[in-house]
Coordinates of C-alpha atoms and ligand atoms in Angstrom, one line a residue:
M1 CA -37.0 6.7 -5.2
T2 CA -33.7 5.0 -6.0
P3 CA -33.4 3.2 -9.3
R4 CA -33.0 -0.6 -9.8
R5 CA -31.0 -0.3 -12.9
V6 CA -28.8 2.4 -14.4
V7 CA -26.6 2.5 -17.4
A8 CA -23.8 5.3 -17.6
F9 CA -21.4 6.1 -20.3
G10 CA -18.1 7.9 -19.9
P11 CA -16.3 8.8 -23.3
G12 CA -12.5 8.7 -23.7
R13 CA -10.9 11.9 -25.0
A14 CA -8.5 13.2 -27.5
N15 CA -6.4 16.3 -26.9
L16 CA -5.9 18.6 -29.9
I17 CA -3.1 20.5 -28.2
G18 CA -2.0 21.6 -24.6
E19 CA -0.1 18.6 -23.3
H20 CA 1.4 18.3 -19.7
T21 CA -0.1 21.8 -18.9
D22 CA -3.1 20.7 -16.8
Y23 CA -1.2 19.9 -13.7
N24 CA 0.6 23.2 -14.1
E25 CA -2.6 25.3 -14.1
G26 CA -2.2 25.8 -17.8
L27 CA -4.4 25.5 -20.8
S28 CA -5.6 22.6 -23.0
L29 CA -7.9 22.0 -26.0
P30 CA -9.3 18.4 -25.6
F31 CA -12.5 16.8 -26.8
A32 CA -14.5 13.9 -25.8
I33 CA -14.6 11.1 -28.3
R34 CA -17.4 8.7 -29.3
Q35 CA -15.4 5.7 -27.8
G36 CA -15.7 5.1 -24.1
V37 CA -16.7 3.0 -21.2
R38 CA -20.2 1.9 -20.3
V39 CA -21.2 0.7 -16.8
T40 CA -24.4 -1.0 -16.1
A41 CA -25.5 -1.4 -12.4
E42 CA -28.5 -3.4 -11.1
A43 CA -29.5 -3.2 -7.5
T44 CA -29.0 -6.5 -5.6
G45 CA -29.5 -5.3 -1.9
G46 CA -26.6 -6.4 0.4
D47 CA -23.4 -4.5 1.1
E48 CA -21.2 -5.4 -1.8
L49 CA -20.6 -4.8 -5.6
L50 CA -20.1 -7.8 -7.7
V51 CA -18.2 -6.3 -10.8
T52 CA -17.7 -8.0 -14.1
A53 CA -14.9 -6.5 -16.3
V54 CA -16.1 -7.8 -19.6
D55 CA -13.0 -6.9 -21.7
H56 CA -10.8 -8.6 -19.2
G57 CA -13.1 -11.6 -18.7
E58 CA -12.7 -11.1 -15.0
R59 CA -15.1 -10.8 -12.1
A60 CA -14.6 -9.6 -8.4
R61 CA -16.5 -8.7 -5.2
F62 CA -16.0 -5.4 -3.4
R63 CA -17.3 -4.5 0.1
L64 CA -19.1 -1.2 0.2
S65 CA -17.5 -0.7 3.5
G66 CA -14.3 -0.1 1.6
G67 CA -10.7 -0.9 2.7
G68 CA -8.6 -3.5 1.5
E69 CA -5.3 -3.6 -0.3
R70 CA -4.2 -2.3 -3.7
L71 CA -5.1 -4.9 -6.2
G72 CA -3.9 -3.7 -9.5
G73 CA -5.6 -2.9 -12.8
W74 CA -9.3 -2.1 -13.2
R75 CA -10.1 -3.3 -9.4
D76 CA -8.3 -0.3 -8.0
F77 CA -10.6 2.1 -10.0
V78 CA -13.6 0.3 -8.4
R79 CA -12.1 0.4 -4.9
G80 CA -11.3 4.0 -5.6
A81 CA -14.8 4.8 -6.7
I82 CA -16.3 3.1 -3.6
G83 CA -13.8 4.9 -1.3
E84 CA -14.1 8.5 -2.8
L85 CA -18.0 8.4 -3.3
S86 CA -18.5 7.1 0.4
A87 CA -16.1 9.9 1.7
A88 CA -18.2 12.4 -0.3
G89 CA -21.2 11.1 1.7
V90 CA -22.9 9.1 -1.1
E91 CA -24.7 6.2 0.3
L92 CA -23.8 3.4 -2.0
R93 CA -26.1 0.4 -2.6
G94 CA -25.2 -3.1 -3.3
A95 CA -25.3 -3.9 -7.1
E96 CA -24.2 -6.1 -9.9
V97 CA -22.0 -4.1 -12.1
T98 CA -20.8 -4.7 -15.6
I99 CA -18.0 -2.7 -17.2
E100 CA -17.6 -2.7 -21.0
G101 CA -15.2 -0.6 -23.0
T102 CA -14.8 0.5 -26.6
V103 CA -11.7 2.5 -25.9
P104 CA -8.3 0.8 -25.8
E105 CA -6.5 0.8 -22.6
G106 CA -3.0 2.4 -22.1
V107 CA -2.8 4.1 -25.5
G108 CA -3.5 7.8 -24.6
L109 CA -7.2 7.9 -25.2
S110 CA -7.9 7.9 -21.5
S111 CA -9.7 4.7 -20.9
S112 CA -9.0 5.6 -17.1
A113 CA -11.1 8.7 -17.0
A114 CA -13.8 7.1 -19.0
L115 CA -14.0 4.3 -16.5
E116 CA -13.9 6.7 -13.4
V117 CA -16.5 8.9 -14.8
A118 CA -18.9 6.1 -15.9
L119 CA -18.4 4.2 -12.6
C120 CA -19.1 7.4 -10.5
L121 CA -22.1 8.4 -12.5
A122 CA -23.6 4.9 -12.3
L123 CA -22.9 4.4 -8.6
R124 CA -24.1 7.9 -7.6
A125 CA -27.3 7.5 -9.7
M126 CA -28.0 4.0 -7.9
A127 CA -27.7 5.9 -4.7
G128 CA -30.4 8.3 -5.8
A129 CA -28.1 11.3 -6.5
R130 CA -29.5 14.2 -8.4
E131 CA -27.8 14.8 -11.8
P132 CA -26.0 16.5 -13.2
G133 CA -24.1 17.7 -10.2
D134 CA -21.1 20.0 -10.3
P135 CA -18.7 18.7 -13.0
A136 CA -15.6 20.2 -11.5
K137 CA -16.3 18.5 -8.2
L138 CA -17.0 15.2 -9.9
A139 CA -13.9 15.6 -12.0
R140 CA -11.8 16.2 -8.8
L141 CA -13.3 13.1 -7.2
C142 CA -12.4 10.9 -10.3
S143 CA -9.0 12.4 -10.3
R144 CA -8.6 11.4 -6.6
I145 CA -9.4 7.9 -7.7
E146 CA -6.4 8.0 -10.1
N147 CA -4.1 9.7 -7.8
E148 CA -4.9 8.1 -4.5
W149 CA -6.1 4.6 -5.3
V150 CA -4.3 3.8 -8.7
G151 CA -1.1 5.8 -8.1
T152 CA -1.0 8.0 -11.2
H153 CA -0.4 11.6 -10.3
S154 CA -2.5 12.9 -13.3
G155 CA -4.2 16.2 -13.6
L156 CA -7.9 17.0 -14.5
L157 CA -7.6 17.1 -18.3
D158 CA -9.2 13.7 -19.0
Q159 CA -12.0 13.9 -16.5
L160 CA -13.1 17.4 -17.4
A161 CA -13.0 16.4 -21.2
S162 CA -14.9 13.3 -20.6
L163 CA -17.6 15.1 -18.4
L164 CA -18.1 18.2 -20.5
G165 CA -17.4 17.2 -24.1
I166 CA -19.8 18.9 -26.7
E167 CA -20.3 17.3 -30.1
G168 CA -18.5 19.3 -32.8
H169 CA -16.4 21.2 -30.4
A170 CA -13.1 21.2 -28.6
L171 CA -13.0 22.6 -25.0
R172 CA -10.5 25.3 -24.1
I173 CA -9.9 24.5 -20.5
D174 CA -8.1 27.0 -18.2
F175 CA -6.9 24.8 -15.3
R176 CA -6.3 27.7 -13.0
T177 CA -10.0 28.5 -12.9
L178 CA -11.4 25.4 -14.4
E179 CA -13.3 27.6 -16.8
T180 CA -14.2 25.8 -20.0
R181 CA -15.0 27.4 -23.4
P182 CA -16.4 25.4 -26.4
V183 CA -14.4 26.1 -29.5
P184 CA -16.3 24.9 -32.7
L185 CA -14.2 22.5 -34.8
R186 CA -15.1 23.3 -38.3
L187 CA -13.1 20.6 -40.1
D188 CA -14.7 21.2 -43.6
G189 CA -13.2 18.1 -45.1
W190 CA -10.2 17.9 -42.9
R191 CA -10.1 14.9 -40.5
M192 CA -8.4 14.2 -37.3
V193 CA -7.0 10.7 -36.8
T194 CA -5.1 8.9 -34.0
V195 CA -2.6 6.1 -34.5
D196 CA -1.4 3.8 -31.9
S197 CA 2.4 3.8 -31.6
G198 CA 2.2 0.2 -30.6
E199 CA 4.1 1.0 -27.3
H200 CA 1.7 0.8 -24.4
R201 CA 2.5 2.0 -21.0
S202 CA 0.9 2.2 -17.6
L203 CA 0.9 5.9 -16.8
A204 CA 1.7 5.0 -13.1
S205 CA 5.0 3.3 -14.0
S206 CA 6.1 5.5 -16.7
G207 CA 8.1 8.8 -16.4
Y208 CA 4.8 10.7 -16.1
N209 CA 5.0 11.0 -12.3
E210 CA 8.6 12.0 -12.7
R211 CA 7.8 14.9 -15.1
R212 CA 5.1 16.1 -12.7
A213 CA 7.5 16.0 -9.9
E214 CA 10.1 18.0 -11.9
T215 CA 7.7 20.8 -12.8
E216 CA 6.6 20.9 -9.1
R217 CA 10.3 21.2 -8.1
A218 CA 10.7 24.1 -10.6
R219 CA 7.7 25.8 -9.2
R220 CA 9.0 25.7 -5.7
M221 CA 12.5 26.9 -6.8
L222 CA 10.8 29.8 -8.5
G223 CA 8.7 30.6 -5.4
L224 CA 5.5 30.6 -7.4
D225 CA 2.0 29.5 -6.7
S226 CA 1.9 27.7 -10.0
L227 CA 3.9 27.7 -13.3
R228 CA 1.1 29.7 -15.0
E229 CA 2.8 32.8 -13.3
A230 CA 6.3 32.0 -14.6
L231 CA 7.8 34.1 -17.4
P232 CA 10.3 32.9 -20.0
A233 CA 13.1 34.6 -18.2
D234 CA 12.2 32.4 -15.1
A235 CA 12.9 29.3 -17.1
E236 CA 16.4 30.4 -18.0
R237 CA 17.3 30.7 -14.2
L238 CA 16.6 27.1 -13.7
P239 CA 19.0 24.2 -13.8
E240 CA 18.9 21.6 -16.5
P241 CA 16.5 19.8 -17.3
L242 CA 13.9 21.9 -15.3
D243 CA 14.6 25.0 -17.6
R244 CA 13.3 23.0 -20.6
R245 CA 10.4 21.5 -18.8
V246 CA 9.2 24.9 -17.8
R247 CA 9.8 26.3 -21.2
H248 CA 7.6 23.6 -22.7
V249 CA 4.7 24.4 -20.4
L250 CA 4.9 28.2 -21.1
E251 CA 5.1 27.7 -24.9
E252 CA 2.5 24.9 -25.0
N253 CA 0.0 27.3 -23.2
A254 CA 0.7 29.9 -25.8
R255 CA 0.1 27.3 -28.6
V256 CA -3.2 26.4 -27.1
D257 CA -4.4 30.0 -27.6
A258 CA -2.9 30.3 -31.0
A259 CA -4.8 27.1 -32.0
V260 CA -8.0 28.6 -30.7
A261 CA -7.4 31.7 -32.7
A262 CA -6.6 29.7 -35.8
L263 CA -9.6 27.6 -35.4
E264 CA -11.8 30.7 -35.2
T265 CA -10.5 31.9 -38.6
D266 CA -10.7 28.3 -40.0
D267 CA -7.0 28.2 -40.5
L268 CA -6.4 24.4 -40.2
T269 CA -2.9 24.7 -41.9
A270 CA -1.8 26.9 -38.8
V271 CA -3.4 24.3 -36.5
G272 CA -1.2 21.6 -38.2
E273 CA 1.9 23.7 -37.8
L274 CA 1.1 24.0 -34.0
L275 CA 0.7 20.4 -33.7
D276 CA 4.1 20.0 -35.1
A277 CA 5.6 22.6 -32.8
S278 CA 3.9 20.9 -29.8
H279 CA 5.5 17.6 -30.8
A280 CA 8.8 19.0 -31.2
S281 CA 8.6 20.6 -27.7
L282 CA 7.3 17.3 -26.1
R283 CA 10.2 15.4 -27.7
D284 CA 13.0 17.9 -27.1
L285 CA 12.1 20.0 -24.1
Y286 CA 9.7 17.7 -22.2
E287 CA 11.3 14.4 -23.4
T288 CA 8.2 12.3 -23.3
S289 CA 8.7 10.7 -26.8
T290 CA 10.1 7.3 -27.7
P291 CA 11.5 5.8 -30.9
A292 CA 8.1 4.1 -31.7
V293 CA 6.3 7.5 -31.3
E294 CA 8.7 9.3 -33.4
R295 CA 8.3 6.6 -36.2
T296 CA 4.6 7.0 -36.0
V297 CA 4.8 10.7 -36.2
E298 CA 7.0 10.5 -39.2
R299 CA 4.8 8.0 -41.0
L300 CA 1.8 10.3 -40.6
R301 CA 3.6 13.3 -41.9
A302 CA 5.0 11.3 -44.9
A303 CA 1.4 10.2 -45.5
G304 CA 0.4 13.8 -46.0
A305 CA -0.7 15.0 -42.4
A306 CA -0.6 18.7 -42.1
G307 CA 0.5 18.2 -38.5
A308 CA 1.0 15.3 -36.0
R309 CA 2.0 14.9 -32.4
M310 CA 2.1 12.6 -29.5
M311 CA -0.9 12.9 -27.3
G312 CA -1.6 12.2 -23.6
G313 CA 0.9 11.2 -20.8
G314 CA 3.7 10.2 -23.3
F315 CA 6.2 7.4 -23.3
G316 CA 4.2 5.5 -25.9
G317 CA 0.5 5.8 -26.6
Q318 CA -1.3 7.6 -29.4
V319 CA -0.3 10.1 -32.0
I320 CA -3.0 12.7 -33.2
A321 CA -2.8 14.0 -36.8
L322 CA -4.7 16.4 -38.8
L323 CA -5.3 15.3 -42.4
P324 CA -6.1 17.8 -45.1
P325 CA -8.9 17.2 -47.5
G326 CA -7.9 14.3 -50.0
A327 CA -5.1 12.9 -47.8
P328 CA -5.3 9.2 -47.5
T329 CA -6.1 7.7 -44.2
A330 CA -2.8 6.2 -42.9
H331 CA -2.6 2.6 -42.2
G332 CA -4.0 1.7 -38.7
A333 CA -5.5 5.2 -38.2
T334 CA -8.9 5.8 -36.4
E335 CA -10.8 8.9 -37.3
V336 CA -11.8 10.8 -34.0
A337 CA -14.4 13.4 -33.9
P338 CA -15.7 15.6 -31.0
A339 CA -18.6 13.9 -29.1
D340 CA -20.8 14.7 -26.2
G341 CA -19.6 14.1 -22.8
A342 CA -20.6 11.5 -20.2
Q343 CA -24.2 10.7 -19.6
L344 CA -26.7 8.4 -17.9
L345 CA -28.1 6.3 -20.8
E346 CA -30.7 4.7 -18.6
Q347 CA -32.3 4.9 -15.2
R348 CA -35.3 3.0 -13.9
Ligands
GLA1 C1 -2.5 12.1 -19.1 C2 -3.0 12.6 -17.8 C3 -3.5 14.1 -17.9 C4 -2.5 15.0 -18.6 C5 -1.9 14.4 -19.8 C6 -0.7 15.0 -20.4 O1 -3.5 12.0 -20.0 O2 -4.1 11.8 -17.2 O3 -3.9 14.6 -16.7 O4 -1.5 15.3 -17.7 O5 -1.5 12.9 -19.5 O6 -1.3 16.3 -21.0

């Protein structure tokens, strides 16, 4: 029996540490957040989706047979979901679809992955697909929507975090094997907050793709299958700025495991220091910071944060900070806490 109505939710994500490592087969420590995107689909028969993007006040029709040109914005995510699900053999059904979000777009909380994940869960469920399916496979499919249809050459960090989040835990993800390990976040009065730097960017048009291409070039020059195999001495053999890019990736991977170890011994002061070191590396070695991001980080530190760093693809977006007990919540800060991953909320 195929359902008449489904509601799916895909959360956004925060990333405690491990930035620009996912597409280099490295390590990250993200968590799903409570905010996300909800997709409601009601069967209509026929061979198209009539989609309303509530937050944009827009509506558009999409043929299930796919095709058509790049349209920009949320529409490409819908085209991509139709294209990729069809290519994966899912027999999509005509439906009226509503998209509503509680995660701001373009600020580094991964509204994109939240949308891809919620759309795919809803459309698959409408087609009668059995849940939960293989999350790594679904994460790859969602990532193809972003890479092939939207034009951002992002990795799997956001999709895996959105799909696999566990309340109260961060996820140590090894992007070489896609093995995930829940790491309890026992905050004991400490708080994690994110602050918008006020500078919003579309990942596709930012330097993100350029950074990805640089690390790919470094990998080829070193003759390695992935930068996961690189050694510090390899970085020194590379020309500027590739040497610094590779150093960031190697040191950031090490910081992820240092953060896991610190969390296991409840040493949140050490986690704060690692956030600061990650930020310095993203600023000086990976060069993805901006003046607005720097001001936001400084402001959080001045307000008593034990550590603060830019989060996500960079070139603007959000800063994440760790506040010790008693520290005031900085102006404009949103508390983020690890929540469960994507789910079907309704199916009937
Ligand atoms: C964005 C991408 C992710 C990841 C981060 C940087 O969020 O979507 O795949 O590369 O940037 O860590």
